[in-house]
PDB file of C-alpha atoms in Angstrom:
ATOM      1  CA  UNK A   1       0.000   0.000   0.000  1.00 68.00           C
ATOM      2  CA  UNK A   2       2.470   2.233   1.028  1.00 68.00           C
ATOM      3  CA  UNK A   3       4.308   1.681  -2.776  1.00 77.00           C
ATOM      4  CA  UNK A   4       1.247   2.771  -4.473  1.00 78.00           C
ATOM      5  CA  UNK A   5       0.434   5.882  -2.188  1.00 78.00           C
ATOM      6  CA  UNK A   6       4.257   6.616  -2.962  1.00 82.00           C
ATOM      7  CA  UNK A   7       3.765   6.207  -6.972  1.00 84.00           C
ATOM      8  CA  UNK A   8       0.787   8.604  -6.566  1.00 85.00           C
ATOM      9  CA  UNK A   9       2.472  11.061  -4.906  1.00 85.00           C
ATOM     10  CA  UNK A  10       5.485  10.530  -7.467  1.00 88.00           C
ATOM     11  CA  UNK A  11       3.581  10.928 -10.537  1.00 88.00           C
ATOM     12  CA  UNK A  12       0.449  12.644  -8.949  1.00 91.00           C
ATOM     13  CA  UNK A  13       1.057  15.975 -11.432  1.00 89.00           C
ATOM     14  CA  UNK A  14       0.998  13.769 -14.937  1.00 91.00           C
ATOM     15  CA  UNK A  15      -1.683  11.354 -13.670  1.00 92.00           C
ATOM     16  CA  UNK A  16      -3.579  14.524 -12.596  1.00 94.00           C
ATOM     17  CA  UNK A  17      -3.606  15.592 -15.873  1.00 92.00           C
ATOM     18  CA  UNK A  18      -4.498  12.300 -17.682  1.00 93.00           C
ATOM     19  CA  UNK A  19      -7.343  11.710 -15.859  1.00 95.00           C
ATOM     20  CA  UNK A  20      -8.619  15.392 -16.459  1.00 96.00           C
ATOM     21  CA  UNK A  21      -7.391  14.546 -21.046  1.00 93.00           C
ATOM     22  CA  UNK A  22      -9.747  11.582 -20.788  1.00 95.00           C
ATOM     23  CA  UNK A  23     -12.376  13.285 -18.477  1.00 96.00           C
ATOM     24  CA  UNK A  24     -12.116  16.161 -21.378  1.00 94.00           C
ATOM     25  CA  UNK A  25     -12.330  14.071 -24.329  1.00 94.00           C
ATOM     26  CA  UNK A  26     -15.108  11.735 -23.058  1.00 95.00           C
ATOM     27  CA  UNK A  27     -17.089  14.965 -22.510  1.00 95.00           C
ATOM     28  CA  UNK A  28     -16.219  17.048 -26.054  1.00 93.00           C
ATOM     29  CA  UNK A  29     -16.805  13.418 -27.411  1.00 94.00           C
ATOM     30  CA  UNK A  30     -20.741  13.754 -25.423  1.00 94.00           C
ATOM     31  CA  UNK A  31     -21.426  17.036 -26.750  1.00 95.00           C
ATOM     32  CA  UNK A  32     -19.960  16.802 -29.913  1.00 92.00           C
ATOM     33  CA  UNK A  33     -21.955  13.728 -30.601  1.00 92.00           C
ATOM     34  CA  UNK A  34     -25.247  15.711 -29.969  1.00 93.00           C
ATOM     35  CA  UNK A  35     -24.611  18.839 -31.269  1.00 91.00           C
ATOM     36  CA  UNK A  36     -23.576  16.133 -34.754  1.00 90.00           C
ATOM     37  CA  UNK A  37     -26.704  14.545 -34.570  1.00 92.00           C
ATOM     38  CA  UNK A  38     -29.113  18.204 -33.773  1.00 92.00           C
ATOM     39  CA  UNK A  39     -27.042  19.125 -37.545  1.00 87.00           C
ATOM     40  CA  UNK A  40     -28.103  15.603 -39.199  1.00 86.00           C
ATOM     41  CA  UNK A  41     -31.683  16.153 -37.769  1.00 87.00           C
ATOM     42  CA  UNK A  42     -31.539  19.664 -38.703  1.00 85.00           C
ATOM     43  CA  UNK A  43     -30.929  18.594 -42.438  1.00 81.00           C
ATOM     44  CA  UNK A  44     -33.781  15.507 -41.920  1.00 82.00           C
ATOM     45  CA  UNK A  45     -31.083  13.200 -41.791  1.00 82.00           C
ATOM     46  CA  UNK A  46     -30.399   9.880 -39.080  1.00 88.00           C
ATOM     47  CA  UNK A  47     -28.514  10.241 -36.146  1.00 90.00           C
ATOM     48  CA  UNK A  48     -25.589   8.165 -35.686  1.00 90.00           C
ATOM     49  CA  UNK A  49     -24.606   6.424 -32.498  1.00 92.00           C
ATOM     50  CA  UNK A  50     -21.778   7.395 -30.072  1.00 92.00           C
ATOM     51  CA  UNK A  51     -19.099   4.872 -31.437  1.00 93.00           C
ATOM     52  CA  UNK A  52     -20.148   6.006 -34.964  1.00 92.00           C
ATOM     53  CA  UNK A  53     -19.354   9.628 -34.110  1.00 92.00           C
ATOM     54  CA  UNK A  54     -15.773   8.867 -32.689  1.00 92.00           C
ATOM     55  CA  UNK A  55     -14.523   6.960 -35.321  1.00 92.00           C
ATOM     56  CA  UNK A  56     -15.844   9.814 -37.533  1.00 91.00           C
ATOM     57  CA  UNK A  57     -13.849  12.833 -39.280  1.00 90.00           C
ATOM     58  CA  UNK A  58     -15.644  15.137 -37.491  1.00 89.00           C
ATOM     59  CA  UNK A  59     -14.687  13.825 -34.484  1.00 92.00           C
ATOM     60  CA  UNK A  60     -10.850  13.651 -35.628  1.00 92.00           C
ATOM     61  CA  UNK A  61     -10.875  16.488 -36.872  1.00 91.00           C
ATOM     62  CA  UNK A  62     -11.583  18.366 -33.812  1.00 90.00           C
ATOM     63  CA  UNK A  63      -9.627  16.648 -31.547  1.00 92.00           C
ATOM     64  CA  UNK A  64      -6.229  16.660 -34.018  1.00 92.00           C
ATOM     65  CA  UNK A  65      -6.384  20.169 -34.253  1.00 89.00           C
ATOM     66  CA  UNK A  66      -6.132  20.964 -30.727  1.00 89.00           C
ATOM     67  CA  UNK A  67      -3.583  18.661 -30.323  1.00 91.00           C
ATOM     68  CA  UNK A  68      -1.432  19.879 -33.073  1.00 92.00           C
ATOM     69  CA  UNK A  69      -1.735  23.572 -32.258  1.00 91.00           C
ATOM     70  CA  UNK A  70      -0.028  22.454 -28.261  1.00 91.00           C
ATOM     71  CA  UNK A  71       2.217  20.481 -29.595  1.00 92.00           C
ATOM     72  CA  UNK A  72       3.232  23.171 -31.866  1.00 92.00           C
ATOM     73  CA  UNK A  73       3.550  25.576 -28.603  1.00 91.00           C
ATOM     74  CA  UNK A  74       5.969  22.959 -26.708  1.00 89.00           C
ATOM     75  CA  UNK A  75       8.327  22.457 -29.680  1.00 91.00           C
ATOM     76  CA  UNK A  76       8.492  26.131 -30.080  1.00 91.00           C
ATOM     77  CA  UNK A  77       9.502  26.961 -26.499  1.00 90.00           C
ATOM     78  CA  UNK A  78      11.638  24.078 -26.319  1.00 90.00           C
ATOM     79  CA  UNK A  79      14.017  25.760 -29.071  1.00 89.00           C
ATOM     80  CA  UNK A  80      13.295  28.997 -29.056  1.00 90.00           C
ATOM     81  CA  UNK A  81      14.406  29.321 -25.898  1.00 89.00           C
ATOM     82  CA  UNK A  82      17.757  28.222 -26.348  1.00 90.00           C
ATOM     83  CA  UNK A  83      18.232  30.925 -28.077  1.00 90.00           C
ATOM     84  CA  UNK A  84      15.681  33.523 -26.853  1.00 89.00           C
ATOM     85  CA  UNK A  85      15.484  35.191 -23.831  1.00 88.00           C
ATOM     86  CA  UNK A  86      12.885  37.411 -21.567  1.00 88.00           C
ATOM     87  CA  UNK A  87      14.311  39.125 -18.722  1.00 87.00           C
ATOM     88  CA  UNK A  88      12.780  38.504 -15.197  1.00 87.00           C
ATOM     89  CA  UNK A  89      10.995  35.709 -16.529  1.00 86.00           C
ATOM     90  CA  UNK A  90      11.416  32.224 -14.498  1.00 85.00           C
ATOM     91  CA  UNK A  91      10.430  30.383 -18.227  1.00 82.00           C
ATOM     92  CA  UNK A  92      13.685  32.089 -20.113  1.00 84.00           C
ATOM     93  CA  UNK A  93      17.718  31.597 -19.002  1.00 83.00           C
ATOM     94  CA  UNK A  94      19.355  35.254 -18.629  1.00 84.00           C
ATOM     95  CA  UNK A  95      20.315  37.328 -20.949  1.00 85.00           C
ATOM     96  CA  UNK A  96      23.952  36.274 -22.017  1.00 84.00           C
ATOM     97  CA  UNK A  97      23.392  32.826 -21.055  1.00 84.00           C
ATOM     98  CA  UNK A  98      21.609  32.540 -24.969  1.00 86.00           C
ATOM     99  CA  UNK A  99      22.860  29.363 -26.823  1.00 85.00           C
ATOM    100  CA  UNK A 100      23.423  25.172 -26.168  1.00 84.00           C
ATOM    101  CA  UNK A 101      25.815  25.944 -23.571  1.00 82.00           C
ATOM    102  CA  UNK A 102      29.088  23.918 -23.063  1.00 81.00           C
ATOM    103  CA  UNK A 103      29.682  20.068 -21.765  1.00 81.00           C
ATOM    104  CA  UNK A 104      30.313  21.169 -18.553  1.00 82.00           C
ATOM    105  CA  UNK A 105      27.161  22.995 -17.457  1.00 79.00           C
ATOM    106  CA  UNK A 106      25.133  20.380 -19.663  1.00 80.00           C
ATOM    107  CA  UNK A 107      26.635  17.385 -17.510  1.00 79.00           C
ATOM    108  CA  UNK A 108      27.464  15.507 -20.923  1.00 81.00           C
ATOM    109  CA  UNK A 109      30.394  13.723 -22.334  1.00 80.00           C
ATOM    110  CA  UNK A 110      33.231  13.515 -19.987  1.00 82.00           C
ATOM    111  CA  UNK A 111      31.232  15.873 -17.205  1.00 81.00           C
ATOM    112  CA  UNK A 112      28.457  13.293 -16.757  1.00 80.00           C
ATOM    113  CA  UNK A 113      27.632  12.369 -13.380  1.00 82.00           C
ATOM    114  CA  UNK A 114      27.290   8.382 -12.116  1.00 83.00           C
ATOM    115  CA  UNK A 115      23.805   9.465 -12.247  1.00 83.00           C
ATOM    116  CA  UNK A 116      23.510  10.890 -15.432  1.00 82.00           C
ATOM    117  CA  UNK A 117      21.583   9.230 -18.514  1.00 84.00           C
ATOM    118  CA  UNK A 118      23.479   6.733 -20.447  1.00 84.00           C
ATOM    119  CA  UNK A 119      23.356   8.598 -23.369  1.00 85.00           C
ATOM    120  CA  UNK A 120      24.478  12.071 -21.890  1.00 83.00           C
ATOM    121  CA  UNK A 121      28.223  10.696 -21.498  1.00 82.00           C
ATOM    122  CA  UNK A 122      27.991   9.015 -25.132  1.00 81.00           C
ATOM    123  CA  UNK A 123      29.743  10.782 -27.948  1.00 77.00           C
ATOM    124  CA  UNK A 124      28.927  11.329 -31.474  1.00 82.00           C
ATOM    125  CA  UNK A 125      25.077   9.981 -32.658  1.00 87.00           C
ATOM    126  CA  UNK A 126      23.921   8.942 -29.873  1.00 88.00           C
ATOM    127  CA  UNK A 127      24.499  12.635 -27.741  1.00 86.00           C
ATOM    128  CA  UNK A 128      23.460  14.457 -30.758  1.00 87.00           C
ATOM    129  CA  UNK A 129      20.001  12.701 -31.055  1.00 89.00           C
ATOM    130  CA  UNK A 130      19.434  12.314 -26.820  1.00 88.00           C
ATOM    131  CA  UNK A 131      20.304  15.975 -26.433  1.00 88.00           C
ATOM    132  CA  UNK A 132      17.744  17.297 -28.642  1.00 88.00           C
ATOM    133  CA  UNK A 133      15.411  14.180 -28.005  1.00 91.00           C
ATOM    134  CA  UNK A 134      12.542  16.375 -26.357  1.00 91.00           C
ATOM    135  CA  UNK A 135      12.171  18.964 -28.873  1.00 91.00           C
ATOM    136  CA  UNK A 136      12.514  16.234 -31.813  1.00 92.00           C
ATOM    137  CA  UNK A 137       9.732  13.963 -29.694  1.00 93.00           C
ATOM    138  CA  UNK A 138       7.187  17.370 -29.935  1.00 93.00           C
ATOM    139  CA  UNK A 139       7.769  18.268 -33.338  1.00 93.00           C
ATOM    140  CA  UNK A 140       7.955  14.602 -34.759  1.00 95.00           C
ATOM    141  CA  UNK A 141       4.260  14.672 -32.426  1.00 94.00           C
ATOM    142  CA  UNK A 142       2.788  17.933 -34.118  1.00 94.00           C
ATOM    143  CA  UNK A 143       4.019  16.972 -37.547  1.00 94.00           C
ATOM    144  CA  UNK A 144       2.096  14.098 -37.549  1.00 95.00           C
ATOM    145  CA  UNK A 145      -0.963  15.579 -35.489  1.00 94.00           C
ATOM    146  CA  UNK A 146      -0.862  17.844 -37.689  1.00 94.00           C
ATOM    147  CA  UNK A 147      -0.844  15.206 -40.779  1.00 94.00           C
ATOM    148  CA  UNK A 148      -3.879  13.611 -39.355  1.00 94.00           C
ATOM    149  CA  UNK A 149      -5.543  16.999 -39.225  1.00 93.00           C
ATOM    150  CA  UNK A 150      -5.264  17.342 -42.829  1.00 93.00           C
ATOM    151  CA  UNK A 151      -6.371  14.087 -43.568  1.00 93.00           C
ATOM    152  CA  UNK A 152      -9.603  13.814 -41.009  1.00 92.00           C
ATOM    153  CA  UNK A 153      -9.852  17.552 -42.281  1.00 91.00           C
ATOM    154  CA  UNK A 154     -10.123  16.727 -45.857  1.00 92.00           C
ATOM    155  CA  UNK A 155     -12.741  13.959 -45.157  1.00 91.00           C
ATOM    156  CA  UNK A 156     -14.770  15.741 -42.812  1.00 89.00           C
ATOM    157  CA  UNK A 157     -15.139  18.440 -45.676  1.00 89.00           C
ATOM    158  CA  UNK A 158     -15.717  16.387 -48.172  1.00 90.00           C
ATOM    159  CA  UNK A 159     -18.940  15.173 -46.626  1.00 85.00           C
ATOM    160  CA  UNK A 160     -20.319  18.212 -46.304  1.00 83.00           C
ATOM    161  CA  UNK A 161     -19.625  18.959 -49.821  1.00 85.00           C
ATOM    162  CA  UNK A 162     -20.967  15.941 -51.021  1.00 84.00           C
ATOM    163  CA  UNK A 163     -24.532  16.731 -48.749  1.00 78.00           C
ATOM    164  CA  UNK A 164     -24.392  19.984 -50.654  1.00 79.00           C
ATOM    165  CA  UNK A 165     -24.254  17.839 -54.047  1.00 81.00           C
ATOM    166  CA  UNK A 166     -20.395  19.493 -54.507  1.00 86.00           C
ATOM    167  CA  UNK A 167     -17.478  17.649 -55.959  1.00 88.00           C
ATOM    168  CA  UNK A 168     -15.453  16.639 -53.098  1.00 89.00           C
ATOM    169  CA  UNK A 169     -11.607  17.991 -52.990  1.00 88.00           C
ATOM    170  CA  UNK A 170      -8.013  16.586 -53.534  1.00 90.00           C
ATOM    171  CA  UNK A 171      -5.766  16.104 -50.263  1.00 92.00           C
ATOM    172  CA  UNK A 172      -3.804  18.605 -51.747  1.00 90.00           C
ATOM    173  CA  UNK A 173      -6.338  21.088 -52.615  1.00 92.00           C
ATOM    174  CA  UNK A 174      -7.685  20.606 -49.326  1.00 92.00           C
ATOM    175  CA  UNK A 175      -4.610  22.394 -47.476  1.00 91.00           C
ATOM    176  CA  UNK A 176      -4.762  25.372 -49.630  1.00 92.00           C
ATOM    177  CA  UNK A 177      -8.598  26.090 -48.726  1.00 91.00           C
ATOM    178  CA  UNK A 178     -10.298  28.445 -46.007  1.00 91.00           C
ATOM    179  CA  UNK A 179     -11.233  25.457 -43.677  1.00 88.00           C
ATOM    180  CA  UNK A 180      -8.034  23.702 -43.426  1.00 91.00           C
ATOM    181  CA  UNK A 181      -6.392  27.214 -42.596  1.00 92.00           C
ATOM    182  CA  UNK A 182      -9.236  28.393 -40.547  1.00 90.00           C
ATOM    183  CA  UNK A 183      -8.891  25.128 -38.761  1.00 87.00           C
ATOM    184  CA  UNK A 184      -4.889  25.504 -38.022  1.00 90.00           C
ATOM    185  CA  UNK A 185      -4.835  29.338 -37.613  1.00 91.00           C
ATOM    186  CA  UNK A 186      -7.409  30.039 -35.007  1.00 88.00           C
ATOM    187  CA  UNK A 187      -5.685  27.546 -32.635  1.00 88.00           C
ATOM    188  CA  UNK A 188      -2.068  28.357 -33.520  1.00 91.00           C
ATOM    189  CA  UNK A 189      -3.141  31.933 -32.393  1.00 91.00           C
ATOM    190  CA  UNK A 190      -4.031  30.976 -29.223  1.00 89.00           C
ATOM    191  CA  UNK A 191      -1.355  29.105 -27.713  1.00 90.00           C
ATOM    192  CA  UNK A 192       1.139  31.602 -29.116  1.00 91.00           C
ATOM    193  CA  UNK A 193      -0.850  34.173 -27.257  1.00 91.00           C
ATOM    194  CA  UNK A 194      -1.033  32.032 -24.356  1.00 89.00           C
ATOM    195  CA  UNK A 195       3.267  31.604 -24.439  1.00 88.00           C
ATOM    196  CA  UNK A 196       3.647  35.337 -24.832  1.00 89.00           C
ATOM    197  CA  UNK A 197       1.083  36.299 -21.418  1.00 90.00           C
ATOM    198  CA  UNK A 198       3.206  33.081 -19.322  1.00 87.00           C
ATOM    199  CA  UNK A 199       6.481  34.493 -20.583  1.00 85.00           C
ATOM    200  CA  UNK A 200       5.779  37.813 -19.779  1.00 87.00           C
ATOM    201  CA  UNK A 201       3.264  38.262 -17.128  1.00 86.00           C
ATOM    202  CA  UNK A 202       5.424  35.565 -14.970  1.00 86.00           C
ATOM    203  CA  UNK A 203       7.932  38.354 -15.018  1.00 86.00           C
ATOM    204  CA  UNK A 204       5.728  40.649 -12.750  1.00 86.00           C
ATOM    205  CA  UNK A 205       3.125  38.153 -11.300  1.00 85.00           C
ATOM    206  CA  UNK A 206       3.983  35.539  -8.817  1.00 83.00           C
ATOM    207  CA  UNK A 207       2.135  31.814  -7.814  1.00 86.00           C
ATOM    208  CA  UNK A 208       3.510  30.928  -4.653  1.00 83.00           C
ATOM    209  CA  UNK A 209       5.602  27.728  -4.493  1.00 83.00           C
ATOM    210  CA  UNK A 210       4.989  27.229  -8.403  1.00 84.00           C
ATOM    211  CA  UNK A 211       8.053  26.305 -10.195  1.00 82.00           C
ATOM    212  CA  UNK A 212       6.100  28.263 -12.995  1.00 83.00           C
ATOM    213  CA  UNK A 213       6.565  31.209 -10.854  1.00 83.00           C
ATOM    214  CA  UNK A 214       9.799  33.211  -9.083  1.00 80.00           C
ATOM    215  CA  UNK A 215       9.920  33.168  -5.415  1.00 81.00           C
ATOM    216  CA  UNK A 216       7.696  36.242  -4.061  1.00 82.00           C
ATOM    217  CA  UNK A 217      10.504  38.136  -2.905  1.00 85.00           C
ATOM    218  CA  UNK A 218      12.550  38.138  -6.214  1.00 82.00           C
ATOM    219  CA  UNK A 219      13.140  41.265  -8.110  1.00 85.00           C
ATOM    220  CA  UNK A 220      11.097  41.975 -10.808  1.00 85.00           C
ATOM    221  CA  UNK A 221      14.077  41.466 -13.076  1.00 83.00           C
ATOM    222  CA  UNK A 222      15.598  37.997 -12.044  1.00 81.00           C
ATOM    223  CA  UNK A 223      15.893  35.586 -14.698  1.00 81.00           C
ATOM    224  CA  UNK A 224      15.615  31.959 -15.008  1.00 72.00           C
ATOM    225  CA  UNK A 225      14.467  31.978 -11.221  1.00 66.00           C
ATOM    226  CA  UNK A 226      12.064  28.827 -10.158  1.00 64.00           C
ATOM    227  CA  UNK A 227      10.214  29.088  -6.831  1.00 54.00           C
TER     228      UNK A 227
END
């Protein structure tokens, strides 16, 4: 017993968070489903049923397009910020500190610690791929979210088109039209917005005990500063 309380203290902030991703998606995948089938009824068409709806492009659709629009955000912090800095912001390194950095304050190659990833004291491949793995992990994961959005896109347009006695579009014609960019744009707008307010406001604004957040009593205008 006392294992299990331990791994759910351990790994209480990620599980937190899957529970509340399924939570979400069972409910957008509720209301979705009826707000689907008040369109078909609308148009004197049948309902479908709820396992007909999720395996549906309209259903993909909407859930790739969030997902590719935060993946998007991670992979852009995660390098930008090597190389881009805010002052007095606990999310950016100080100004001067720009750049990959050296071995030594990296831990890697021959300044590895006994604890340190295998990979981290490995030379050549292996460092270079491990030492960007993150970033390459998000990007690889909005590329193809991304990818699916087109495709789920591209059907989920076609049907309407079709109901409207239209010819139904290429793959490729489909990511040069008004939905597809509607679609990408209106999220990608957000979550940039969102980076800019953390990376700024967290300059001035404080969460006590965050690691989000500088301690209270740091100046305005420390950098890199967790709490």
């Amino acid at each position: 017993m006392s294992n299990r309380r331990g791994f759910l203290r351990d790994n209480s902030l990620g599980l937190f968070f899957l529970a509340a991703f399924l939570l979400a998606l069972a409910g957008q995948a509720l209301a979705g489903r009826t707000e689907y089938n008040n369109q078909l009824e609308a148009e004197q068409l049948e309902p479908v049923g709820f396992w007909t709806y999720v395996s549906s492009s309209d259903f993909g659709v909407d859930v790739m397009e969030n997902w590719q629009s935060e993946y998007l955000q991670f992979f852009l912090y995660i390098f930008l910020t090597v190389w881009l800095v805010q002052r007095g912001s606990p999310e950016s390194k100080s100004p001067g500190r720009e750049g990959r950095e050296s071995d030594e304050e990296q831990y890697a190659g021959e300044h590895a610690a006994a604890d340190s990833p295998r990979w981290a004291s490995a030379g050549g491949t292996r460092q270079w791929v491990f030492s960007r793995s993150l970033g390459l992990v998000m990007g690889t994961i909005f590329v193809l979210s991304w990818l699916a959005q087109s495709l789920a896109g591209a059907a989920a347009h076609n049907e309407r088109r079709l109901q409207q006695l239209q010819a139904p579009l290429s793959w490729g014609q489909y990511l040069t039209s008004a939905d597809f960019w509607s679609r990408t744009l209106q999220n990608w707008q957000s979550e940039l917005l969102a980076i800019a307010s953390m990376a700024v406001l967290s300059v001035y604004l404080r969460q006590r005990g965050s690691p989000e957040s500088k301690p209270i009593g740091s100046a305005h205008a420390s950098t890199g500063v967790e709490g």
